[in-house]
Amino acid sequence: SQQGEEDPQALSIQEGENATMNCSYKTSINNLQWYRQNSGRGLVHLILIRSNEREKHSGRLRVTLDTSKKSSSLLITASRAADTASYFCATDAEGGSEKLVFGKGTKLTVNP
Amino acid sequence: EAGVVQSPRYKIIEKKQPVAFWCNPISGHNTLYWYLQNLGQGPELLIRYENEEAVDDSQLPKDRFSAERLKGVDSTLKIQPAELGDSAVYLCASSLGAASDYEQYFGPGTRLTVT
């Protein structure tokens, strides 16, 4: 069943600007992952954040997790045209099973 | 290191015909997943394997879909007969472990069009 839901559904920015997308989920989780999908490279894992972590960084990516609000955000700083892609959050399924459940994604367009 | 390999990349068939997809996971990855992705949606799990055992196939439409993972390595996903609603991208992924604290590595997918 659907667990994570991304917001906004679509986002269009200019190169050099920051992009922020959010993920909300319904029940408690152990881990939350973010993935990127573009037409050239398929789905690629970006970052994993555990429920006891509040923030993680990877290059130009910053992920935060607020378990009290059941939400996570992905910030891409100094965006590039190559960041144009769909971004998905994935969480434990409801009930804490061993599978990941993906949201519908945020479609990011970075205009040169 | 080679990534997850899938074939074919594209397949067009008429409804009621059978179709099969093949996946070769990353070497050493015991967990293999088949996902279905519709346009504008996230991937939805069809089946998960631990070695050669299907441990989660609750979302697999068993009346027409079947899967196997012989010898715990390569896997095939079959649809017979295909329906118009089966048009989608079928993704294969693999990981070192099954829990949600393992990242999944995805193949490029097979885009199926049923006419």
mmCIF file of C-alpha atoms in Angstrom:
data_model
loop_
_atom_site.group_PDB
_atom_site.id
_atom_site.type_symbol
_atom_site.label_atom_id
_atom_site.label_comp_id
_atom_site.label_asym_id
_atom_site.label_seq_id
_atom_site.Cartn_x
_atom_site.Cartn_y
_atom_site.Cartn_z
ATOM 1 C CA SER A 1 0.000 0.000 0.000
ATOM 2 C CA GLN A 2 1.115 3.578 -0.665
ATOM 3 C CA GLN A 3 3.263 4.876 2.136
ATOM 4 C CA GLY A 4 5.247 7.887 0.907
ATOM 5 C CA GLU A 5 3.859 10.779 -1.059
ATOM 6 C CA GLU A 6 6.028 13.442 -2.664
ATOM 7 C CA ASP A 7 5.223 17.101 -2.952
ATOM 8 C CA PRO A 8 5.164 18.984 -5.257
ATOM 9 C CA GLN A 9 4.255 16.715 -8.145
ATOM 10 C CA ALA A 10 6.251 18.933 -10.487
ATOM 11 C CA LEU A 11 8.853 21.644 -10.008
ATOM 12 C CA SER A 12 10.524 23.891 -12.556
ATOM 13 C CA ILE A 13 13.536 26.051 -11.662
ATOM 14 C CA GLN A 14 16.475 27.823 -13.280
ATOM 15 C CA GLU A 15 19.986 26.480 -13.244
ATOM 16 C CA GLY A 16 21.834 27.573 -10.132
ATOM 17 C CA GLU A 17 18.707 27.716 -7.977
ATOM 18 C CA ASN A 18 17.999 25.319 -5.130
ATOM 19 C CA ALA A 19 15.280 22.682 -5.421
ATOM 20 C CA THR A 20 13.369 21.316 -2.457
ATOM 21 C CA MET A 21 10.990 18.398 -2.589
ATOM 22 C CA ASN A 22 9.136 16.783 0.262
ATOM 23 C CA CYS A 23 7.963 13.327 1.186
ATOM 24 C CA SER A 24 5.269 12.547 3.734
ATOM 25 C CA TYR A 25 4.459 9.076 4.983
ATOM 26 C CA LYS A 26 1.759 7.499 7.081
ATOM 27 C CA THR A 27 3.221 5.109 9.621
ATOM 28 C CA SER A 28 6.486 4.860 11.508
ATOM 29 C CA ILE A 29 9.499 3.788 9.486
ATOM 30 C CA ASN A 30 12.940 2.321 9.985
ATOM 31 C CA ASN A 31 14.547 3.881 6.934
ATOM 32 C CA LEU A 32 13.765 6.267 4.123
ATOM 33 C CA GLN A 33 15.538 6.321 0.779
ATOM 34 C CA TRP A 34 15.579 8.803 -2.088
ATOM 35 C CA TYR A 35 16.002 7.742 -5.729
ATOM 36 C CA ARG A 36 16.362 9.634 -8.975
ATOM 37 C CA GLN A 37 15.084 8.514 -12.350
ATOM 38 C CA ASN A 38 15.913 10.103 -15.651
ATOM 39 C CA SER A 39 15.425 8.770 -19.132
ATOM 40 C CA GLY A 40 19.071 8.052 -19.642
ATOM 41 C CA ARG A 41 20.047 6.168 -16.524
ATOM 42 C CA GLY A 42 16.978 4.603 -14.986
ATOM 43 C CA LEU A 43 16.432 4.572 -11.210
ATOM 44 C CA VAL A 44 19.487 5.425 -9.143
ATOM 45 C CA HIS A 45 19.810 5.424 -5.363
ATOM 46 C CA LEU A 46 20.741 8.823 -3.932
ATOM 47 C CA ILE A 47 20.717 8.612 -0.169
ATOM 48 C CA LEU A 48 19.413 6.554 2.748
ATOM 49 C CA ILE A 49 18.465 8.087 6.066
ATOM 50 C CA ARG A 50 17.658 6.035 9.146
ATOM 51 C CA SER A 51 14.896 6.830 11.594
ATOM 52 C CA ASN A 52 17.401 7.889 14.262
ATOM 53 C CA GLU A 53 19.075 10.378 11.920
ATOM 54 C CA ARG A 54 17.879 13.915 11.320
ATOM 55 C CA GLU A 55 20.031 15.044 8.413
ATOM 56 C CA LYS A 56 22.425 13.588 5.850
ATOM 57 C CA HIS A 57 24.522 15.157 3.134
ATOM 58 C CA SER A 58 25.908 13.811 -0.114
ATOM 59 C CA GLY A 59 27.584 16.313 -2.405
ATOM 60 C CA ARG A 60 24.930 18.869 -3.375
ATOM 61 C CA LEU A 61 22.179 16.822 -1.761
ATOM 62 C CA ARG A 62 20.822 17.370 1.725
ATOM 63 C CA VAL A 63 18.148 15.133 3.194
ATOM 64 C CA THR A 64 16.308 15.798 6.411
ATOM 65 C CA LEU A 65 13.969 13.538 8.325
ATOM 66 C CA ASP A 66 11.383 14.615 10.877
ATOM 67 C CA THR A 67 9.847 11.505 12.382
ATOM 68 C CA SER A 68 7.451 13.530 14.557
ATOM 69 C CA LYS A 69 5.909 15.010 11.403
ATOM 70 C CA LYS A 70 6.422 11.846 9.376
ATOM 71 C CA SER A 71 8.144 13.788 6.628
ATOM 72 C CA SER A 72 11.426 14.083 4.795
ATOM 73 C CA SER A 73 12.834 16.673 2.437
ATOM 74 C CA LEU A 74 15.432 16.502 -0.304
ATOM 75 C CA LEU A 75 17.326 19.687 -1.098
ATOM 76 C CA ILE A 76 19.447 19.977 -4.226
ATOM 77 C CA THR A 77 21.678 23.019 -4.093
ATOM 78 C CA ALA A 78 23.045 24.918 -7.095
ATOM 79 C CA SER A 79 20.975 22.835 -9.496
ATOM 80 C CA ARG A 80 22.200 21.879 -12.961
ATOM 81 C CA ALA A 81 20.356 20.933 -16.116
ATOM 82 C CA ALA A 82 21.580 17.382 -15.540
ATOM 83 C CA ASP A 83 19.512 17.259 -12.323
ATOM 84 C CA THR A 84 16.368 17.191 -14.465
ATOM 85 C CA ALA A 85 14.689 13.943 -13.431
ATOM 86 C CA SER A 86 11.939 12.456 -11.300
ATOM 87 C CA TYR A 87 12.757 12.021 -7.639
ATOM 88 C CA PHE A 88 11.144 9.313 -5.525
ATOM 89 C CA CYS A 89 11.121 8.658 -1.822
ATOM 90 C CA ALA A 90 10.834 5.059 -0.670
ATOM 91 C CA THR A 91 9.964 3.888 2.804
ATOM 92 C CA ASP A 92 9.242 0.706 4.684
ATOM 93 C CA ALA A 93 5.812 -0.614 3.880
ATOM 94 C CA GLU A 94 3.079 -0.128 6.465
ATOM 95 C CA GLY A 95 3.620 -2.678 9.176
ATOM 96 C CA GLY A 96 7.388 -2.453 8.851
ATOM 97 C CA SER A 97 7.869 -5.261 6.357
ATOM 98 C CA GLU A 98 11.117 -5.770 4.528
ATOM 99 C CA LYS A 99 10.066 -4.161 1.289
ATOM 100 C CA LEU A 100 10.349 -0.583 0.058
ATOM 101 C CA VAL A 101 7.278 1.288 -1.075
ATOM 102 C CA PHE A 102 7.839 4.112 -3.546
ATOM 103 C CA GLY A 103 5.880 7.324 -3.846
ATOM 104 C CA LYS A 104 4.662 8.798 -7.119
ATOM 105 C CA GLY A 105 7.632 11.122 -7.404
ATOM 106 C CA THR A 106 8.397 14.778 -8.000
ATOM 107 C CA LYS A 107 9.258 15.715 -11.573
ATOM 108 C CA LEU A 108 12.035 18.306 -11.476
ATOM 109 C CA THR A 109 12.928 20.389 -14.521
ATOM 110 C CA VAL A 110 16.051 22.537 -14.366
ATOM 111 C CA ASN A 111 16.093 25.094 -17.137
ATOM 112 C CA PRO A 112 19.483 26.216 -18.485
ATOM 113 C CA GLU B 1 31.341 -3.952 -12.026
ATOM 114 C CA ALA B 2 28.389 -4.629 -14.309
ATOM 115 C CA GLY B 3 25.035 -3.365 -13.180
ATOM 116 C CA VAL B 4 21.685 -5.101 -13.344
ATOM 117 C CA VAL B 5 21.074 -6.305 -16.871
ATOM 118 C CA GLN B 6 17.634 -6.641 -18.392
ATOM 119 C CA SER B 7 16.429 -7.766 -21.759
ATOM 120 C CA PRO B 8 14.741 -6.966 -23.965
ATOM 121 C CA ARG B 9 14.681 -3.194 -23.542
ATOM 122 C CA TYR B 10 11.496 -2.848 -25.564
ATOM 123 C CA LYS B 11 8.755 -5.272 -26.497
ATOM 124 C CA ILE B 12 5.597 -4.780 -28.513
ATOM 125 C CA ILE B 13 3.079 -7.601 -28.576
ATOM 126 C CA GLU B 14 -0.569 -8.113 -29.362
ATOM 127 C CA LYS B 15 -2.978 -8.815 -26.535
ATOM 128 C CA LYS B 16 -3.384 -12.449 -25.549
ATOM 129 C CA GLN B 17 0.192 -13.198 -26.589
ATOM 130 C CA PRO B 18 2.804 -14.370 -24.068
ATOM 131 C CA VAL B 19 5.870 -12.343 -23.185
ATOM 132 C CA ALA B 20 8.939 -12.945 -21.035
ATOM 133 C CA PHE B 21 11.490 -10.635 -19.470
ATOM 134 C CA TRP B 22 14.953 -11.588 -18.298
ATOM 135 C CA CYS B 23 17.090 -10.140 -15.523
ATOM 136 C CA ASN B 24 20.669 -10.722 -14.438
ATOM 137 C CA PRO B 25 21.348 -9.102 -11.049
ATOM 138 C CA ILE B 26 24.614 -7.757 -9.705
ATOM 139 C CA SER B 27 26.950 -10.567 -8.740
ATOM 140 C CA GLY B 28 26.624 -11.470 -5.085
ATOM 141 C CA HIS B 29 23.230 -9.858 -4.601
ATOM 142 C CA ASN B 30 20.966 -12.460 -3.046
ATOM 143 C CA THR B 31 17.820 -10.331 -3.152
ATOM 144 C CA LEU B 32 16.089 -9.719 -6.469
ATOM 145 C CA TYR B 33 12.972 -7.672 -7.148
ATOM 146 C CA TRP B 34 10.592 -7.257 -10.043
ATOM 147 C CA TYR B 35 8.689 -3.980 -10.162
ATOM 148 C CA LEU B 36 6.040 -2.592 -12.467
ATOM 149 C CA GLN B 37 6.077 1.124 -13.238
ATOM 150 C CA ASN B 38 3.222 2.911 -14.945
ATOM 151 C CA LEU B 39 3.692 6.307 -16.538
ATOM 152 C CA GLY B 40 3.873 9.050 -13.943
ATOM 153 C CA GLN B 41 3.945 6.597 -11.043
ATOM 154 C CA GLY B 42 6.575 5.089 -8.798
ATOM 155 C CA PRO B 43 7.665 1.475 -9.058
ATOM 156 C CA GLU B 44 5.303 -1.086 -7.528
ATOM 157 C CA LEU B 45 6.699 -4.354 -6.240
ATOM 158 C CA LEU B 46 5.530 -7.497 -8.002
ATOM 159 C CA ILE B 47 7.768 -10.097 -6.406
ATOM 160 C CA ARG B 48 10.865 -10.362 -4.223
ATOM 161 C CA TYR B 49 13.305 -13.257 -4.166
ATOM 162 C CA GLU B 50 15.767 -14.277 -1.521
ATOM 163 C CA ASN B 51 18.158 -16.513 -3.449
ATOM 164 C CA GLU B 52 15.798 -18.832 -5.355
ATOM 165 C CA GLU B 53 12.876 -18.465 -2.971
ATOM 166 C CA ALA B 54 9.995 -16.087 -3.701
ATOM 167 C CA VAL B 55 9.428 -14.570 -0.268
ATOM 168 C CA ASP B 56 6.926 -11.864 -1.247
ATOM 169 C CA ASP B 57 4.671 -12.361 -4.246
ATOM 170 C CA SER B 58 1.534 -10.886 -2.738
ATOM 171 C CA GLN B 59 1.238 -8.253 -5.487
ATOM 172 C CA LEU B 60 1.856 -10.622 -8.383
ATOM 173 C CA PRO B 61 -1.309 -11.330 -10.421
ATOM 174 C CA LYS B 62 -0.864 -15.053 -10.362
ATOM 175 C CA ASP B 63 -3.567 -15.812 -12.904
ATOM 176 C CA ARG B 64 -1.391 -14.472 -15.701
ATOM 177 C CA PHE B 65 2.009 -13.600 -14.225
ATOM 178 C CA SER B 66 4.708 -16.050 -13.214
ATOM 179 C CA ALA B 67 8.331 -15.700 -12.230
ATOM 180 C CA GLU B 68 11.263 -17.898 -11.504
ATOM 181 C CA ARG B 69 14.813 -17.507 -10.297
ATOM 182 C CA LEU B 70 16.696 -20.642 -11.067
ATOM 183 C CA LYS B 71 19.906 -21.257 -9.109
ATOM 184 C CA GLY B 72 19.339 -17.995 -7.260
ATOM 185 C CA VAL B 73 20.900 -15.818 -9.960
ATOM 186 C CA ASP B 74 19.063 -14.899 -13.181
ATOM 187 C CA SER B 75 15.333 -14.421 -13.145
ATOM 188 C CA THR B 76 12.534 -14.390 -15.671
ATOM 189 C CA LEU B 77 9.121 -12.789 -15.425
ATOM 190 C CA LYS B 78 6.398 -14.059 -17.726
ATOM 191 C CA ILE B 79 2.956 -12.805 -18.662
ATOM 192 C CA GLN B 80 0.541 -15.143 -20.360
ATOM 193 C CA PRO B 81 -1.754 -13.980 -21.811
ATOM 194 C CA ALA B 82 -0.924 -10.285 -21.940
ATOM 195 C CA GLU B 83 -3.689 -7.705 -21.614
ATOM 196 C CA LEU B 84 -3.804 -4.084 -22.760
ATOM 197 C CA GLY B 85 -3.459 -2.928 -19.146
ATOM 198 C CA ASP B 86 -0.118 -4.687 -18.823
ATOM 199 C CA SER B 87 1.551 -1.977 -20.897
ATOM 200 C CA ALA B 88 4.167 -0.533 -18.543
ATOM 201 C CA VAL B 89 7.851 -0.596 -17.729
ATOM 202 C CA TYR B 90 9.034 -3.700 -15.909
ATOM 203 C CA LEU B 91 12.012 -3.069 -13.688
ATOM 204 C CA CYS B 92 14.360 -5.546 -12.109
ATOM 205 C CA ALA B 93 16.446 -4.608 -9.085
ATOM 206 C CA SER B 94 18.858 -6.351 -6.770
ATOM 207 C CA SER B 95 20.374 -5.689 -3.364
ATOM 208 C CA LEU B 96 22.747 -7.265 -0.878
ATOM 209 C CA GLY B 97 19.988 -7.702 1.659
ATOM 210 C CA ALA B 98 16.243 -7.544 1.938
ATOM 211 C CA ALA B 99 15.703 -4.972 4.633
ATOM 212 C CA SER B 100 14.914 -1.364 3.867
ATOM 213 C CA ASP B 101 18.381 -0.288 4.979
ATOM 214 C CA TYR B 102 19.914 -1.739 1.807
ATOM 215 C CA GLU B 103 19.980 0.316 -1.354
ATOM 216 C CA GLN B 104 18.506 -1.260 -4.438
ATOM 217 C CA TYR B 105 20.230 -1.272 -7.801
ATOM 218 C CA PHE B 106 17.898 -1.057 -10.765
ATOM 219 C CA GLY B 107 18.211 -2.244 -14.309
ATOM 220 C CA PRO B 108 17.174 -0.078 -17.276
ATOM 221 C CA GLY B 109 13.785 -1.773 -17.489
ATOM 222 C CA THR B 110 11.742 -3.369 -20.249
ATOM 223 C CA ARG B 111 9.103 -1.167 -21.809
ATOM 224 C CA LEU B 112 6.153 -3.365 -22.765
ATOM 225 C CA THR B 113 3.485 -2.189 -25.157
ATOM 226 C CA VAL B 114 0.441 -4.400 -25.605
ATOM 227 C CA THR B 115 -1.671 -3.567 -28.658
#
